[in-house]
mmCIF file of C-alpha atoms and ligand atoms in Angstrom:
data_model
loop_
_atom_site.group_PDB
_atom_site.id
_atom_site.type_symbol
_atom_site.label_atom_id
_atom_site.label_comp_id
_atom_site.label_asym_id
_atom_site.label_seq_id
_atom_site.Cartn_x
_atom_site.Cartn_y
_atom_site.Cartn_z
ATOM 1 C CA MET M 1 162.584 199.145 35.757
ATOM 2 C CA ALA M 2 161.271 195.880 34.366
ATOM 3 C CA THR M 3 162.109 195.014 30.798
ATOM 4 C CA HIS M 4 159.077 194.245 28.712
ATOM 5 C CA THR M 5 159.540 190.943 27.006
ATOM 6 C CA SER M 6 156.914 188.540 25.732
ATOM 7 C CA GLN M 7 156.995 186.746 29.113
ATOM 8 C CA ASN M 8 155.626 189.795 30.937
ATOM 9 C CA THR M 9 152.174 189.582 32.394
ATOM 10 C CA HIS M 10 149.837 192.143 33.844
ATOM 11 C CA GLN M 11 146.651 192.196 35.887
ATOM 12 C CA VAL M 12 143.391 193.212 34.232
ATOM 13 C CA ILE M 13 139.760 193.474 35.296
ATOM 14 C CA ALA M 14 138.081 190.930 33.021
ATOM 15 C CA CYS M 15 134.319 190.983 32.434
ATOM 16 C CA GLN M 16 132.789 187.611 33.222
ATOM 17 C CA GLY M 17 129.254 188.086 31.936
ATOM 18 C CA GLY M 18 126.495 190.149 33.522
ATOM 19 C CA GLU M 19 127.885 192.368 36.232
ATOM 20 C CA ALA M 20 130.615 189.947 37.275
ATOM 21 C CA THR M 21 134.262 190.911 36.934
ATOM 22 C CA ALA M 22 137.500 189.402 38.186
ATOM 23 C CA LEU M 23 141.128 190.363 38.447
ATOM 24 C CA GLU M 24 142.951 188.182 35.941
ATOM 25 C CA ARG M 25 146.618 187.730 35.033
ATOM 26 C CA ARG M 26 147.282 187.911 31.306
ATOM 27 C CA PRO M 27 150.208 188.279 28.913
ATOM 28 C CA GLU M 28 151.095 191.928 28.541
ATOM 29 C CA PRO M 29 150.719 193.350 25.024
ATOM 30 C CA GLN M 30 153.898 194.500 23.287
ATOM 31 C CA PRO M 31 153.984 197.827 21.438
ATOM 32 C CA GLY M 32 154.224 197.436 17.668
ATOM 33 C CA PRO M 33 155.220 200.197 15.247
ATOM 34 C CA GLY M 34 153.811 203.564 16.334
ATOM 35 C CA GLU M 35 152.351 202.168 19.570
ATOM 36 C CA ILE M 36 153.196 202.875 23.195
ATOM 37 C CA LEU M 37 152.742 200.851 26.367
ATOM 38 C CA LEU M 38 151.531 202.864 29.352
ATOM 39 C CA GLY M 39 151.901 201.882 32.983
ATOM 40 C CA LEU M 40 148.577 202.785 34.522
ATOM 41 C CA ARG M 41 148.519 205.689 36.967
ATOM 42 C CA VAL M 42 144.735 206.110 37.214
ATOM 43 C CA ALA M 43 141.671 204.877 35.300
ATOM 44 C CA GLY M 44 138.346 206.641 35.795
ATOM 45 C CA PHE M 45 135.164 204.617 36.191
ATOM 46 C CA CYS M 46 132.585 205.994 33.775
ATOM 47 C CA GLY M 47 128.805 205.832 33.371
ATOM 48 C CA THR M 48 129.309 203.861 30.153
ATOM 49 C CA ASP M 49 131.318 201.211 32.018
ATOM 50 C CA LEU M 50 128.503 200.961 34.554
ATOM 51 C CA PHE M 51 125.884 200.792 31.799
ATOM 52 C CA LYS M 52 127.709 197.895 30.117
ATOM 53 C CA LEU M 53 128.001 195.981 33.390
ATOM 54 C CA LYS M 54 124.396 196.600 34.427
ATOM 55 C CA THR M 55 122.961 195.667 31.027
ATOM 56 C CA GLY M 56 125.267 192.675 30.631
ATOM 57 C CA THR M 57 126.505 194.028 27.276
ATOM 58 C CA ALA M 58 130.198 193.763 28.132
ATOM 59 C CA ALA M 59 131.543 190.728 26.262
ATOM 60 C CA VAL M 60 132.949 187.916 28.420
ATOM 61 C CA GLY M 61 136.706 188.394 28.668
ATOM 62 C CA SER M 62 136.612 192.039 27.618
ATOM 63 C CA VAL M 63 138.312 194.738 29.679
ATOM 64 C CA LEU M 64 136.404 197.984 30.202
ATOM 65 C CA GLY M 65 137.809 201.398 31.098
ATOM 66 C CA HIS M 66 138.868 204.186 28.782
ATOM 67 C CA GLU M 67 139.661 207.236 30.906
ATOM 68 C CA ILE M 68 143.330 206.801 31.697
ATOM 69 C CA VAL M 69 146.510 208.563 32.660
ATOM 70 C CA GLY M 70 149.705 206.517 32.463
ATOM 71 C CA ASP M 71 153.482 206.622 32.247
ATOM 72 C CA VAL M 72 155.200 205.548 29.037
ATOM 73 C CA LEU M 73 156.910 202.205 29.780
ATOM 74 C CA ALA M 74 157.854 201.127 26.263
ATOM 75 C CA LEU M 75 157.695 202.526 22.732
ATOM 76 C CA GLY M 76 157.229 200.738 19.424
ATOM 77 C CA ALA M 77 159.334 201.537 16.383
ATOM 78 C CA GLY M 78 158.932 204.976 14.887
ATOM 79 C CA VAL M 79 157.170 206.707 17.801
ATOM 80 C CA SER M 80 158.165 210.353 17.978
ATOM 81 C CA GLY M 81 157.195 212.974 20.513
ATOM 82 C CA PHE M 82 157.164 210.628 23.500
ATOM 83 C CA ALA M 83 159.863 209.104 25.682
ATOM 84 C CA LYS M 84 159.943 206.532 28.471
ATOM 85 C CA GLY M 85 158.684 208.057 31.707
ATOM 86 C CA ASP M 86 156.418 210.658 30.068
ATOM 87 C CA ARG M 87 153.070 211.042 31.801
ATOM 88 C CA VAL M 88 150.352 210.807 29.164
ATOM 89 C CA VAL M 89 146.596 211.224 28.870
ATOM 90 C CA VAL M 90 144.968 209.713 25.792
ATOM 91 C CA PRO M 91 141.435 208.880 24.615
ATOM 92 C CA HIS M 92 140.402 205.476 23.258
ATOM 93 C CA HIS M 93 138.534 206.751 20.186
ATOM 94 C CA VAL M 94 139.929 208.843 17.331
ATOM 95 C CA PRO M 95 137.945 209.684 14.168
ATOM 96 C CA CYS M 96 139.392 209.233 10.659
ATOM 97 C CA GLY M 97 138.973 212.877 9.686
ATOM 98 C CA GLU M 98 138.062 212.054 6.079
ATOM 99 C CA CYS M 99 134.715 210.284 5.847
ATOM 100 C CA THR M 100 131.333 211.951 5.292
ATOM 101 C CA TYR M 101 130.643 212.031 9.039
ATOM 102 C CA CYS M 102 133.985 213.599 9.856
ATOM 103 C CA ARG M 103 133.669 216.193 7.080
ATOM 104 C CA ARG M 104 130.173 217.153 8.266
ATOM 105 C CA GLY M 105 131.200 217.631 11.895
ATOM 106 C CA ASN M 106 129.751 214.309 13.108
ATOM 107 C CA GLU M 107 133.169 212.843 13.950
ATOM 108 C CA THR M 108 131.782 210.662 16.733
ATOM 109 C CA MET M 109 129.585 208.862 14.171
ATOM 110 C CA CYS M 110 132.675 207.916 12.114
ATOM 111 C CA GLU M 111 133.091 204.140 11.593
ATOM 112 C CA THR M 112 136.783 204.416 12.425
ATOM 113 C CA PHE M 113 135.956 206.297 15.627
ATOM 114 C CA ARG M 114 134.297 203.178 17.054
ATOM 115 C CA GLU M 115 137.518 201.199 17.059
ATOM 116 C CA ASN M 116 138.948 200.885 20.591
ATOM 117 C CA LEU M 117 142.542 202.084 20.496
ATOM 118 C CA MET M 118 143.352 200.711 23.966
ATOM 119 C CA GLU M 119 144.494 197.112 24.418
ATOM 120 C CA PRO M 120 143.046 195.436 26.405
ATOM 121 C CA GLY M 121 141.211 198.401 28.005
ATOM 122 C CA GLY M 122 141.807 200.954 30.721
ATOM 123 C CA PHE M 123 141.231 198.719 33.766
ATOM 124 C CA ALA M 124 144.636 197.057 33.498
ATOM 125 C CA ASP M 125 148.041 197.604 35.097
ATOM 126 C CA THR M 126 149.497 198.367 31.682
ATOM 127 C CA VAL M 127 147.658 199.547 28.578
ATOM 128 C CA LEU M 128 148.782 199.449 24.958
ATOM 129 C CA ILE M 129 147.876 202.545 22.952
ATOM 130 C CA ARG M 130 147.382 202.076 19.204
ATOM 131 C CA ALA M 131 149.317 204.211 16.737
ATOM 132 C CA ARG M 132 146.424 206.447 15.641
ATOM 133 C CA ALA M 133 145.742 207.531 19.224
ATOM 134 C CA VAL M 134 149.472 208.057 19.879
ATOM 135 C CA GLU M 135 149.854 210.199 16.760
ATOM 136 C CA GLN M 136 146.677 212.222 16.896
ATOM 137 C CA ALA M 137 145.367 212.412 20.422
ATOM 138 C CA ALA M 138 147.894 211.570 23.157
ATOM 139 C CA CYS M 139 149.028 214.530 25.280
ATOM 140 C CA LYS M 140 151.946 214.846 27.663
ATOM 141 C CA VAL M 141 150.627 216.011 31.016
ATOM 142 C CA PRO M 142 152.469 219.040 32.480
ATOM 143 C CA ASP M 143 153.869 218.554 36.008
ATOM 144 C CA LYS M 144 151.475 221.101 37.512
ATOM 145 C CA ILE M 145 148.449 219.040 36.399
ATOM 146 C CA SER M 146 147.516 216.142 38.699
ATOM 147 C CA ASP M 147 146.399 212.688 37.556
ATOM 148 C CA ALA M 148 142.978 213.444 39.084
ATOM 149 C CA GLN M 149 142.668 216.497 36.829
ATOM 150 C CA ALA M 150 144.089 214.954 33.649
ATOM 151 C CA VAL M 151 141.912 211.845 33.842
ATOM 152 C CA PHE M 152 138.867 214.021 33.058
ATOM 153 C CA VAL M 153 140.064 215.003 29.568
ATOM 154 C CA GLU M 154 137.966 212.302 27.844
ATOM 155 C CA PRO M 155 134.721 212.612 29.870
ATOM 156 C CA ALA M 156 134.890 216.414 29.906
ATOM 157 C CA ALA M 157 135.396 216.381 26.121
ATOM 158 C CA CYS M 158 132.143 214.424 25.793
ATOM 159 C CA VAL M 159 130.444 217.102 27.891
ATOM 160 C CA LEU M 160 131.965 219.937 25.867
ATOM 161 C CA ARG M 161 130.658 218.406 22.654
ATOM 162 C CA GLY M 162 127.088 218.541 24.003
ATOM 163 C CA VAL M 163 127.596 222.079 25.284
ATOM 164 C CA GLN M 164 128.812 223.229 21.894
ATOM 165 C CA ARG M 165 126.003 221.413 20.073
ATOM 166 C CA ALA M 166 123.504 223.375 22.207
ATOM 167 C CA GLY M 167 124.559 226.578 20.415
ATOM 168 C CA LEU M 168 124.553 228.739 23.548
ATOM 169 C CA ALA M 169 125.036 232.494 23.356
ATOM 170 C CA GLY M 170 127.530 232.660 26.243
ATOM 171 C CA ASP M 171 125.115 234.137 28.738
ATOM 172 C CA GLY M 172 121.590 233.202 29.782
ATOM 173 C CA THR M 173 120.212 230.316 31.837
ATOM 174 C CA VAL M 174 120.964 226.635 31.485
ATOM 175 C CA VAL M 175 119.837 223.635 33.515
ATOM 176 C CA VAL M 176 121.715 220.450 34.340
ATOM 177 C CA LEU M 177 119.396 217.561 35.202
ATOM 178 C CA GLY M 178 121.167 215.120 37.516
ATOM 179 C CA CYS M 179 124.065 215.871 39.871
ATOM 180 C CA GLY M 180 125.992 212.618 39.617
ATOM 181 C CA SER M 181 129.592 212.850 38.436
ATOM 182 C CA MET M 182 128.505 213.561 34.824
ATOM 183 C CA GLY M 183 125.959 216.204 35.843
ATOM 184 C CA LEU M 184 128.510 217.933 38.063
ATOM 185 C CA LEU M 185 131.087 217.708 35.280
ATOM 186 C CA HIS M 186 128.563 219.531 33.059
ATOM 187 C CA LEU M 187 128.350 222.261 35.672
ATOM 188 C CA LEU M 188 132.148 222.667 35.773
ATOM 189 C CA VAL M 189 132.580 222.570 31.982
ATOM 190 C CA LEU M 190 129.723 225.058 31.470
ATOM 191 C CA LYS M 191 131.302 227.457 33.978
ATOM 192 C CA ALA M 192 134.742 227.080 32.397
ATOM 193 C CA PHE M 193 133.423 227.438 28.849
ATOM 194 C CA ALA M 194 131.035 230.330 29.499
ATOM 195 C CA PRO M 195 131.497 231.866 32.978
ATOM 196 C CA ASP M 196 128.533 234.233 32.480
ATOM 197 C CA LEU M 197 125.998 231.419 32.150
ATOM 198 C CA TYR M 198 123.578 231.044 35.037
ATOM 199 C CA VAL M 199 123.564 227.328 35.829
ATOM 200 C CA VAL M 200 120.664 225.650 37.641
ATOM 201 C CA ALA M 201 121.576 222.171 38.924
ATOM 202 C CA VAL M 202 118.678 219.791 39.560
ATOM 203 C CA ASP M 203 118.759 216.586 41.613
ATOM 204 C CA PRO M 204 116.335 215.022 44.101
ATOM 205 C CA ASP M 205 119.188 214.324 46.545
ATOM 206 C CA GLU M 206 119.829 217.253 48.887
ATOM 207 C CA ALA M 207 123.421 216.246 49.546
ATOM 208 C CA ARG M 208 124.108 216.353 45.815
ATOM 209 C CA GLN M 209 122.364 219.736 45.523
ATOM 210 C CA LYS M 210 124.777 221.011 48.159
ATOM 211 C CA ILE M 211 127.791 219.653 46.272
ATOM 212 C CA ALA M 212 126.541 221.385 43.109
ATOM 213 C CA ALA M 213 126.157 224.675 44.978
ATOM 214 C CA ASP M 214 129.659 224.301 46.455
ATOM 215 C CA LEU M 215 131.043 223.657 42.964
ATOM 216 C CA GLY M 216 129.571 226.881 41.633
ATOM 217 C CA ALA M 217 125.963 226.204 40.586
ATOM 218 C CA ASP M 218 124.010 229.462 40.751
ATOM 219 C CA ALA M 219 120.983 227.545 41.977
ATOM 220 C CA ALA M 220 120.627 223.928 43.089
ATOM 221 C CA CYS M 221 117.202 222.440 43.652
ATOM 222 C CA ALA M 222 114.928 219.414 43.442
ATOM 223 C CA PRO M 223 113.096 218.494 40.205
ATOM 224 C CA GLY M 224 109.575 219.832 39.695
ATOM 225 C CA ASP M 225 108.279 223.146 41.018
ATOM 226 C CA GLY M 226 111.592 224.142 42.612
ATOM 227 C CA ALA M 227 113.459 223.809 39.336
ATOM 228 C CA MET M 228 110.718 225.578 37.392
ATOM 229 C CA HIS M 229 110.758 228.445 39.862
ATOM 230 C CA ALA M 230 114.572 228.828 39.772
ATOM 231 C CA VAL M 231 114.577 228.864 35.968
ATOM 232 C CA ARG M 232 111.714 231.368 35.705
ATOM 233 C CA LEU M 233 113.352 233.660 38.210
ATOM 234 C CA THR M 234 116.649 233.962 36.318
ATOM 235 C CA SER M 235 115.371 233.839 32.749
ATOM 236 C CA GLY M 236 112.860 236.665 33.057
ATOM 237 C CA GLY M 237 110.097 234.101 33.057
ATOM 238 C CA VAL M 238 110.850 232.638 29.613
ATOM 239 C CA GLY M 239 112.636 229.400 30.489
ATOM 240 C CA ALA M 240 116.130 227.962 30.006
ATOM 241 C CA ASP M 241 118.184 228.384 26.832
ATOM 242 C CA ALA M 242 119.314 224.787 27.193
ATOM 243 C CA VAL M 243 118.744 221.804 29.451
ATOM 244 C CA PHE M 244 121.363 219.064 29.737
ATOM 245 C CA ASP M 245 119.799 215.722 30.569
ATOM 246 C CA THR M 246 122.401 213.529 32.290
ATOM 247 C CA VAL M 247 119.760 211.164 33.701
ATOM 248 C CA GLY M 248 118.092 209.713 30.603
ATOM 249 C CA GLY M 249 114.666 208.245 29.904
ATOM 250 C CA PRO M 250 111.372 209.721 28.671
ATOM 251 C CA LYS M 251 110.298 211.336 31.973
ATOM 252 C CA THR M 252 113.462 213.383 32.270
ATOM 253 C CA LEU M 253 113.214 214.426 28.619
ATOM 254 C CA GLU M 254 109.687 215.724 29.220
ATOM 255 C CA ALA M 255 110.825 217.545 32.352
ATOM 256 C CA GLY M 256 113.682 219.034 30.344
ATOM 257 C CA LEU M 257 111.403 220.236 27.555
ATOM 258 C CA ALA M 258 109.125 221.894 30.116
ATOM 259 C CA LEU M 259 112.091 223.868 31.502
ATOM 260 C CA THR M 260 113.264 225.247 28.133
ATOM 261 C CA ARG M 261 112.217 228.574 26.676
ATOM 262 C CA HIS M 262 110.694 228.836 23.204
ATOM 263 C CA GLY M 263 113.579 228.209 20.823
ATOM 264 C CA GLY M 264 115.540 226.414 23.527
ATOM 265 C CA SER M 265 117.278 223.019 23.406
ATOM 266 C CA VAL M 266 117.394 219.813 25.372
ATOM 267 C CA VAL M 267 120.697 217.984 25.040
ATOM 268 C CA LEU M 268 120.451 214.242 25.660
ATOM 269 C CA PHE M 269 123.564 213.040 27.405
ATOM 270 C CA ALA M 270 122.591 209.701 28.881
ATOM 271 C CA HIS M 271 121.691 206.167 27.898
ATOM 272 C CA ALA M 272 117.962 205.551 27.903
ATOM 273 C CA PRO M 273 116.630 202.161 28.985
ATOM 274 C CA ASP M 274 116.650 199.813 25.992
ATOM 275 C CA GLY M 275 113.668 200.432 23.738
ATOM 276 C CA ALA M 276 112.473 203.495 25.693
ATOM 277 C CA HIS M 277 110.071 205.700 23.736
ATOM 278 C CA ALA M 278 109.215 209.305 24.493
ATOM 279 C CA ASP M 279 105.705 210.698 24.371
ATOM 280 C CA PHE M 280 105.343 214.467 24.267
ATOM 281 C CA ASP M 281 103.312 217.099 22.411
ATOM 282 C CA LEU M 282 105.030 217.494 19.020
ATOM 283 C CA ASN M 283 103.949 221.122 18.829
ATOM 284 C CA THR M 284 106.351 221.872 21.641
ATOM 285 C CA LEU M 285 108.979 221.413 18.917
ATOM 286 C CA PHE M 286 107.216 222.826 15.838
ATOM 287 C CA LYS M 287 105.322 225.780 17.234
ATOM 288 C CA TYR M 288 107.958 226.779 19.741
ATOM 289 C CA GLU M 289 111.117 225.911 17.796
ATOM 290 C CA ARG M 290 112.520 223.716 20.548
ATOM 291 C CA ARG M 291 115.247 221.263 19.643
ATOM 292 C CA ILE M 292 116.224 217.908 21.079
ATOM 293 C CA ILE M 293 119.905 217.251 20.461
ATOM 294 C CA GLY M 294 121.709 213.968 20.971
ATOM 295 C CA SER M 295 125.368 214.211 21.858
ATOM 296 C CA TYR M 296 127.573 211.153 21.813
ATOM 297 C CA SER M 297 131.177 210.968 23.021
ATOM 298 C CA GLY M 298 133.814 213.568 22.184
ATOM 299 C CA ALA M 299 136.225 214.047 19.279
ATOM 300 C CA VAL M 300 139.862 215.133 19.224
ATOM 301 C CA THR M 301 138.961 218.834 18.866
ATOM 302 C CA GLU M 302 136.963 218.756 22.096
ATOM 303 C CA GLN M 303 139.691 216.733 23.844
ATOM 304 C CA LYS M 304 142.310 219.338 22.926
ATOM 305 C CA ALA M 305 140.012 222.179 24.010
ATOM 306 C CA ILE M 306 139.427 220.530 27.389
ATOM 307 C CA PHE M 307 143.121 219.733 27.813
ATOM 308 C CA ASP M 308 143.861 223.449 27.241
ATOM 309 C CA LEU M 309 141.161 224.557 29.728
ATOM 310 C CA ILE M 310 142.632 222.210 32.372
ATOM 311 C CA CYS M 311 146.233 223.352 31.673
ATOM 312 C CA MET M 312 145.151 227.032 31.839
ATOM 313 C CA GLY M 313 143.577 226.414 35.240
ATOM 314 C CA ALA M 314 140.095 227.317 33.959
ATOM 315 C CA LEU M 315 138.736 223.816 34.582
ATOM 316 C CA ASP M 316 139.514 221.601 37.577
ATOM 317 C CA PRO M 317 137.230 218.562 37.839
ATOM 318 C CA SER M 318 139.395 216.845 40.495
ATOM 319 C CA PRO M 319 136.952 217.691 43.356
ATOM 320 C CA LEU M 320 134.605 215.140 41.750
ATOM 321 C CA VAL M 321 136.983 212.325 42.700
ATOM 322 C CA THR M 322 135.632 210.868 45.926
ATOM 323 C CA HIS M 323 137.464 207.504 45.923
ATOM 324 C CA THR M 324 140.780 206.184 44.627
ATOM 325 C CA MET M 325 141.484 202.464 45.035
ATOM 326 C CA PRO M 326 143.511 199.659 43.438
ATOM 327 C CA LEU M 327 142.020 197.480 40.693
ATOM 328 C CA ASP M 328 141.780 194.644 43.269
ATOM 329 C CA ASP M 329 138.860 196.583 44.797
ATOM 330 C CA PHE M 330 137.054 197.113 41.477
ATOM 331 C CA ALA M 331 133.753 195.514 42.513
ATOM 332 C CA HIS M 332 133.701 197.588 45.704
ATOM 333 C CA GLY M 333 134.210 200.772 43.669
ATOM 334 C CA VAL M 334 131.319 199.822 41.378
ATOM 335 C CA ASP M 335 129.104 199.164 44.417
ATOM 336 C CA LEU M 336 129.879 202.617 45.819
ATOM 337 C CA VAL M 337 128.834 204.252 42.525
ATOM 338 C CA VAL M 338 125.639 202.188 42.305
ATOM 339 C CA ALA M 339 124.738 203.078 45.912
ATOM 340 C CA GLN M 340 125.431 206.754 45.078
ATOM 341 C CA LYS M 341 128.052 206.841 47.811
ATOM 342 C CA ALA M 342 130.726 207.877 45.329
ATOM 343 C CA LEU M 343 130.925 210.447 42.554
ATOM 344 C CA LYS M 344 134.045 209.717 40.501
ATOM 345 C CA VAL M 345 136.020 206.596 41.362
ATOM 346 C CA LEU M 346 139.597 206.251 40.127
ATOM 347 C CA PHE M 347 141.381 202.905 39.984
ATOM 348 C CA THR M 348 145.125 202.532 40.437
ATOM 349 C CA PRO M 349 147.386 199.539 39.561
ATOM 350 C CA SER M 350 146.633 196.267 41.307
ATOM 351 C CA ARG M 351 148.145 195.161 44.594
ATOM 352 C CA ALA M 352 148.161 191.656 43.136
ATOM 353 C CA ALA M 353 150.971 192.726 40.811
ATOM 354 C CA GLY M 354 153.000 193.943 43.765
ATOM 355 C CA ASN M 355 152.057 197.599 43.497
ATOM 356 C CA PRO M 356 151.737 199.495 46.780
HETATM 357 ZN ZN1 LIG J 1 133.761 207.684 29.724
HETATM 358 ZN ZN1 LIG J 2 135.563 209.553 9.762
#
């Protein structure tokens, strides 16, 4: 095994402004006290990464990626609980646990939570994990759990947060709008969290409807009349208890509201176009007690809950992985997602660094 001295370099996917990225050789960070250095096994490409590339909001030189599984290569002073060679899954954000937001259950609004605890980011051959993430959120992955399962701990935790914020009863009808990788992950988390829920998956693409049905959706249909019919049929005509909007934008929000029952909720789980404003009848909220709930990211409690569901075998998101490729092929992977030819893309260490 290589020794990690200050001369070591690694390959990273560096943002170059706009959508452009390039594989770049850089000095490898060294773990300080409490920190660990992970050798990348897989890094999941996420809707947020895509959003930053498409909107040109990724700073030049920055390295995206935050859904990672890696092997411990080196440990800083004072790290306990981990050893070289351990396979680890860890999130990039950890709340402080003490501020007003944390104490009120809004941990993902915590100022400290916003700090990125991965250096330089997940799309790199090796990734430094800051002490707070090592101490509070890193988990050793059991042998029976694959990389393609473990890599979903962070995104599935984000989903679980929205599911829990919806205040579901455990049975009833829910709708997932959008059957991309995040919509399908909603389906799987909903089924793992509350197996008695009747889940209606909605997407205009027939191939994606079929995938949703294969993954356990009780109904899979196109938006509009088909969705309305499926929801009415299973809810005794009253509408869905909750609708999870994984598409974003005012039109989808309106469609979601129309599918909910009186007293039901729409959970917003997607970036809207910058400056987008919604326009709907306010009485749909007041007179009919509907709620619109934003849900942003996931906190350590949700991460641990998801990790347990995966380890128990109750949740297996690995069928969502359609492509696995080295970091050298990053732009190709992004293209596949944009063209909707891929669901979840995982990146592995670069060939440029001599990896297979
Ligand atoms: Zn993500
Ligand atoms: Zn806090």
